[in-house]
Tab-separated table of C-alpha atoms in Angstrom:
chain	number	residue	atom	x	y	z
A	1	MET	CA	105.723	-13.345	107.741
A	2	THR	CA	106.956	-13.429	104.127
A	3	ALA	CA	108.070	-16.866	102.968
A	4	ALA	CA	111.635	-17.283	101.775
A	5	ALA	CA	112.124	-17.376	98.035
A	6	ALA	CA	112.214	-20.914	96.666
A	7	VAL	CA	115.391	-20.202	94.679
A	8	ARG	CA	118.230	-18.185	96.162
A	9	LEU	CA	119.720	-15.453	93.960
A	10	GLY	CA	123.169	-14.586	95.216
A	11	PRO	CA	125.261	-11.646	94.023
A	12	ARG	CA	126.971	-13.706	91.327
A	13	ALA	CA	123.665	-15.077	90.047
A	14	GLY	CA	122.310	-11.525	89.981
A	15	VAL	CA	125.220	-10.390	87.833
A	16	VAL	CA	124.748	-13.343	85.485
A	17	MET	CA	121.039	-12.616	85.110
A	18	THR	CA	121.764	-8.945	84.426
A	19	LEU	CA	124.172	-9.895	81.654
A	20	ALA	CA	121.629	-12.385	80.350
A	21	ALA	CA	118.992	-9.655	80.263
A	22	PHE	CA	121.306	-7.466	78.206
A	23	LEU	CA	122.130	-10.260	75.749
A	24	GLY	CA	118.453	-11.139	75.556
A	25	LEU	CA	117.537	-7.594	74.590
A	26	VAL	CA	120.254	-7.628	71.919
A	27	ALA	CA	118.901	-10.931	70.606
A	28	PHE	CA	115.349	-9.592	70.433
A	29	PHE	CA	116.306	-6.242	68.937
A	30	TRP	CA	118.752	-7.701	66.437
A	31	PRO	CA	117.011	-6.069	63.412
A	32	PHE	CA	118.189	-2.722	64.786
A	33	VAL	CA	121.680	-4.074	65.472
A	34	VAL	CA	122.541	-6.437	62.592
A	35	ALA	CA	121.183	-6.152	59.060
A	36	PRO	CA	119.992	-9.356	57.325
A	37	GLY	CA	122.702	-10.727	55.048
A	38	THR	CA	125.571	-9.548	57.249
A	39	PHE	CA	126.628	-13.130	57.972
A	40	GLY	CA	126.092	-14.358	54.423
A	41	SER	CA	122.443	-15.301	54.852
A	42	ASN	CA	119.321	-13.355	55.744
A	43	TYR	CA	118.333	-16.037	58.261
A	44	ALA	CA	121.715	-16.257	59.984
A	45	PRO	CA	121.229	-13.523	62.649
A	46	PRO	CA	118.119	-14.985	64.343
A	47	LEU	CA	119.659	-18.474	64.284
A	48	ILE	CA	122.930	-17.221	65.749
A	49	PHE	CA	121.150	-15.253	68.454
A	50	GLY	CA	118.831	-18.218	69.113
A	51	VAL	CA	121.824	-20.476	69.781
A	52	LEU	CA	123.335	-17.726	71.920
A	53	LEU	CA	120.140	-17.515	73.968
A	54	VAL	CA	120.217	-21.267	74.595
A	55	LEU	CA	123.785	-21.010	75.856
A	56	VAL	CA	122.920	-18.002	78.020
A	57	LEU	CA	119.907	-19.787	79.508
A	58	CYS	CA	122.048	-22.823	80.301
A	59	VAL	CA	124.581	-20.623	82.099
A	60	VAL	CA	121.886	-18.792	84.074
A	61	LEU	CA	120.075	-21.984	85.079
A	62	SER	CA	123.320	-23.671	86.138
A	63	GLU	CA	124.234	-20.581	88.179
A	64	ILE	CA	120.806	-20.584	89.843
A	65	ALA	CA	121.078	-24.310	90.583
A	66	GLU	CA	124.533	-23.877	92.095
A	67	GLY	CA	123.410	-20.893	94.136
A	68	GLY	CA	120.601	-22.649	95.938
A	69	ILE	CA	117.682	-24.737	94.690
A	70	ASP	CA	116.818	-27.549	97.067
A	71	SER	CA	114.891	-30.742	96.419
A	72	LYS	CA	111.570	-29.212	97.527
A	73	ALA	CA	111.906	-26.270	95.154
A	74	LEU	CA	112.972	-28.650	92.388
A	75	ALA	CA	109.886	-30.794	92.978
A	76	MET	CA	107.641	-27.706	92.895
A	77	LEU	CA	109.350	-26.582	89.699
A	78	GLY	CA	108.698	-29.954	88.075
A	79	VAL	CA	105.020	-29.969	89.073
A	80	LEU	CA	104.322	-26.429	87.860
A	81	SER	CA	106.273	-26.982	84.633
A	82	ALA	CA	104.129	-30.033	83.928
A	83	VAL	CA	100.949	-28.088	84.729
A	84	ASN	CA	101.936	-25.250	82.406
A	85	ALA	CA	102.952	-27.668	79.664
A	86	ALA	CA	99.527	-29.315	79.924
A	87	LEU	CA	97.642	-25.991	80.029
A	88	ARG	CA	99.324	-24.373	77.053
A	89	PRO	CA	97.775	-26.545	74.282
A	90	LEU	CA	94.315	-25.734	75.682
A	91	GLY	CA	94.539	-22.099	74.618
A	92	ALA	CA	97.372	-21.503	72.154
A	93	GLY	CA	96.215	-21.004	68.585
A	94	THR	CA	92.741	-19.671	69.352
A	95	ALA	CA	92.414	-15.869	69.119
A	96	GLY	CA	95.663	-15.412	71.003
A	97	ILE	CA	94.349	-17.097	74.156
A	98	GLU	CA	97.305	-18.221	76.280
A	99	THR	CA	96.646	-20.191	79.463
A	100	VAL	CA	100.273	-20.520	80.516
A	101	PHE	CA	101.064	-16.993	81.693
A	102	PHE	CA	98.839	-16.602	84.745
A	103	ILE	CA	100.445	-19.573	86.544
A	104	LEU	CA	103.839	-18.138	85.649
A	105	VAL	CA	102.949	-14.715	87.064
A	106	LEU	CA	101.483	-16.077	90.303
A	107	ALA	CA	104.348	-18.525	90.880
A	108	GLY	CA	106.930	-15.795	90.307
A	109	ARG	CA	105.057	-13.595	92.774
A	110	VAL	CA	105.011	-16.211	95.548
A	111	TYR	CA	108.248	-18.138	95.034
A	112	GLY	CA	110.504	-15.290	93.935
A	113	PRO	CA	112.214	-14.001	90.771
A	114	GLY	CA	114.723	-16.852	90.511
A	115	PHE	CA	111.951	-19.436	90.566
A	116	GLY	CA	109.883	-17.404	88.092
A	117	PHE	CA	112.806	-17.174	85.667
A	118	THR	CA	113.480	-20.919	85.860
A	119	LEU	CA	109.796	-21.825	85.560
A	120	GLY	CA	109.441	-19.704	82.424
A	121	CYS	CA	112.287	-21.606	80.774
A	122	THR	CA	111.214	-25.095	81.797
A	123	SER	CA	107.500	-24.548	81.076
A	124	LEU	CA	108.071	-23.432	77.490
A	125	PHE	CA	110.667	-26.139	76.903
A	126	ALA	CA	108.337	-28.875	78.180
A	127	SER	CA	105.334	-27.574	76.224
A	128	ALA	CA	107.439	-27.347	73.047
A	129	LEU	CA	108.374	-31.002	73.398
A	130	ILE	CA	104.743	-32.008	73.976
A	131	THR	CA	103.254	-29.957	71.133
A	132	GLY	CA	106.106	-30.379	68.659
A	133	GLY	CA	106.840	-26.659	68.808
A	134	VAL	CA	110.615	-27.047	68.733
A	135	GLY	CA	112.229	-24.589	66.341
A	136	PRO	CA	114.394	-21.486	66.091
A	137	TRP	CA	111.632	-19.499	67.813
A	138	MET	CA	111.737	-21.640	70.984
A	139	PRO	CA	114.742	-19.924	72.669
A	140	TYR	CA	113.044	-16.552	72.194
A	141	GLN	CA	109.821	-17.872	73.720
A	142	MET	CA	111.706	-19.405	76.641
A	143	PHE	CA	113.600	-16.191	77.288
A	144	GLY	CA	110.474	-14.043	77.039
A	145	CYS	CA	108.530	-16.213	79.483
A	146	ALA	CA	111.522	-16.406	81.817
A	147	PHE	CA	111.510	-12.649	82.221
A	148	VAL	CA	107.730	-12.536	82.645
A	149	GLY	CA	108.091	-14.848	85.639
A	150	MET	CA	111.174	-13.100	86.977
A	151	LEU	CA	109.681	-9.600	86.876
A	152	ALA	CA	106.586	-10.875	88.706
A	153	GLY	CA	108.881	-11.659	91.633
A	154	PHE	CA	110.098	-8.049	91.725
A	155	LEU	CA	106.653	-6.448	91.905
A	156	PRO	CA	106.073	-4.231	94.960
A	157	ARG	CA	104.372	-5.530	98.077
A	158	ALA	CA	100.594	-5.485	98.219
A	159	THR	CA	97.856	-7.476	99.921
A	160	GLY	CA	94.279	-8.470	99.338
A	161	ARG	CA	92.374	-6.978	96.447
A	162	ARG	CA	95.149	-4.537	95.601
A	163	GLU	CA	97.577	-7.400	95.044
A	164	ILE	CA	95.171	-9.227	92.733
A	165	LEU	CA	94.529	-6.090	90.691
A	166	MET	CA	98.264	-5.395	90.465
A	167	LEU	CA	99.005	-8.938	89.286
A	168	ALA	CA	96.124	-8.856	86.809
A	169	ALA	CA	97.385	-5.567	85.367
A	170	TYR	CA	100.913	-6.936	85.158
A	171	GLY	CA	99.669	-10.114	83.495
A	172	SER	CA	97.808	-8.064	80.904
A	173	LEU	CA	100.827	-5.849	80.225
A	174	SER	CA	103.150	-8.855	79.976
A	175	GLY	CA	100.859	-10.326	77.315
A	176	TYR	CA	101.446	-7.305	75.105
A	177	LEU	CA	105.168	-7.085	75.847
A	178	PHE	CA	105.716	-10.782	75.130
A	179	GLY	CA	104.136	-10.468	71.692
A	180	PHE	CA	105.982	-7.219	71.019
A	181	LEU	CA	109.339	-8.859	71.688
A	182	LEU	CA	108.631	-12.122	69.873
A	183	ASN	CA	107.586	-10.292	66.712
A	184	LEU	CA	111.019	-8.697	66.509
A	185	SER	CA	112.664	-12.074	65.935
A	186	PHE	CA	110.946	-12.674	62.567
A	187	TRP	CA	109.791	-9.231	61.423
A	188	PRO	CA	112.508	-8.772	58.725
A	189	PHE	CA	111.354	-11.936	56.892
A	190	SER	CA	107.586	-11.796	57.220
A	191	LEU	CA	106.640	-9.145	54.637
A	192	ASP	CA	107.379	-8.054	51.105
A	193	PRO	CA	110.285	-5.553	51.259
A	194	ASN	CA	108.162	-3.125	49.250
A	195	SER	CA	105.597	-2.913	52.039
A	196	SER	CA	105.485	0.331	54.011
A	197	ILE	CA	105.720	-1.609	57.297
A	198	ALA	CA	108.454	-4.036	56.234
A	199	TYR	CA	112.002	-4.028	57.547
A	200	LEU	CA	114.305	-2.048	55.307
A	201	PRO	CA	118.045	-2.235	56.064
A	202	GLY	CA	119.826	1.077	56.155
A	203	LEU	CA	116.972	3.247	57.366
A	204	PRO	CA	117.506	5.552	60.354
A	205	PHE	CA	116.504	4.094	63.707
A	206	THR	CA	113.479	6.367	64.132
A	207	GLU	CA	111.983	5.401	60.771
A	208	GLN	CA	112.788	1.720	61.322
A	209	TRP	CA	111.135	1.902	64.728
A	210	HIS	CA	108.064	3.567	63.257
A	211	ARG	CA	107.798	0.759	60.682
A	212	TYR	CA	107.998	-1.884	63.368
A	213	LEU	CA	105.345	-0.235	65.533
A	214	ALA	CA	103.046	-0.109	62.514
A	215	PHE	CA	103.806	-3.778	61.770
A	216	ASP	CA	103.100	-4.833	65.351
A	217	LEU	CA	99.801	-2.932	65.479
A	218	ALA	CA	98.657	-4.187	62.091
A	219	THR	CA	99.548	-7.860	62.458
A	220	SER	CA	99.729	-8.702	66.158
A	221	LEU	CA	97.518	-6.361	68.170
A	222	GLY	CA	94.470	-8.642	68.048
A	223	TRP	CA	96.445	-11.721	69.045
A	224	ASP	CA	98.269	-9.913	71.841
A	225	THR	CA	94.973	-8.480	73.105
A	226	GLY	CA	93.587	-12.007	73.393
A	227	ARG	CA	96.609	-13.015	75.446
A	228	ALA	CA	96.376	-9.893	77.623
A	229	VAL	CA	92.647	-10.351	78.294
A	230	THR	CA	93.163	-14.037	79.117
A	231	ASN	CA	95.897	-13.182	81.612
A	232	PHE	CA	93.805	-10.455	83.216
A	233	VAL	CA	90.678	-12.599	83.579
A	234	CYS	CA	92.526	-15.704	84.799
A	235	VAL	CA	94.457	-13.788	87.463
A	236	LEU	CA	91.357	-11.882	88.530
A	237	LEU	CA	89.200	-15.011	88.870
A	238	ALA	CA	91.643	-17.737	89.875
A	239	GLY	CA	94.352	-15.561	91.421
A	240	PRO	CA	93.116	-15.508	95.056
A	241	ALA	CA	92.706	-19.288	95.255
A	242	VAL	CA	95.977	-20.044	93.451
A	243	LEU	CA	97.951	-17.556	95.551
A	244	THR	CA	96.543	-19.094	98.740
A	245	THR	CA	97.478	-22.582	97.541
A	246	PHE	CA	100.993	-21.535	96.535
A	247	ARG	CA	101.609	-19.736	99.816
A	248	ARG	CA	100.324	-22.660	101.871
A	249	ALA	CA	102.674	-24.958	99.953
A	250	ALA	CA	105.558	-22.527	100.540
A	251	ARG	CA	104.890	-22.449	104.283
A	252	ARG	CA	104.758	-26.220	104.534
A	253	ALA	CA	107.817	-26.727	102.349
A	254	ARG	CA	109.839	-24.143	104.313
A	255	PHE	CA	112.213	-23.499	101.429
A	256	ARG	CA	115.794	-22.902	102.528
A	257	ALA	CA	114.959	-23.546	106.172
A	258	PRO	CA	118.125	-23.572	108.311
A	259	VAL	CA	119.362	-27.004	109.292
A	260	THR	CA	119.981	-27.484	113.018
A	261	PHE	CA	121.417	-30.476	114.825
A	262	ALA	CA	120.375	-31.524	118.306
A	263	PRO	CA	123.145	-32.116	120.835
A	264	PRO	CA	124.141	-35.779	121.179
A	265	ARG	CA	122.346	-37.713	123.873
A	266	THR	CA	124.483	-38.977	126.748
A	267	ASP	CA	123.960	-42.160	128.692
A	268	ALA	CA	122.701	-40.138	131.653
A	269	THR	CA	120.107	-38.454	129.465
A	270	GLU	CA	118.949	-41.806	128.094
A	271	ARG	CA	118.541	-43.260	131.648
A	272	ARG	CA	116.254	-40.356	132.570
């Protein structure tokens, strides 16, 4: 029997998350939407969209909390956020190795998309506080990881070796996609405007897109490959044991189990 998701996503929460996904894509792809200097400063658009992402994340998390996250799911969220926050400094900064994603993928798979979304936000927020990584890039990282965990909860059903291979492939792909999205937030300011792969306001979309693809391949492919390989290997090796542990915890916790009340005992029943 499939365990109930740790966090309930009602229709209203689903609508809110859909709108958040749209705003998140706009925030990531802002170089194709708003030219630097439009708001009086080249650095205004990413800051504005970063603040917007924080507000959107607050709305989504409050909606999820109102829709149904009980004390057991909250405790599990706190434990896994602390684990991810402790794991991240062990890998980040060395050849693109990231040790935070495989827990996020496996937890989203077992506990559902709502839990995966929330865990992505809280894990990156906690690790940023621990490592001093608080900055305008943090909302983008939180949003990117939130959707990595959420999409893991929407993966199709599979069992045994097929499930592990599917999760490992997804973890590898998410490593590339995460880097691809995060690079968009600072691409317009990272290179000399005279470079052939730099952002150049006013170019047609196709040429701008070609420049960004060249920039991503030239500057980030190695780092993203390290992240993708780490995710693949960690899920492949540790995935079976971690999935078993998560599912055992879910069965024992019985998230969102219905509450029933026994009929009151009468004096006759007590005498028996």
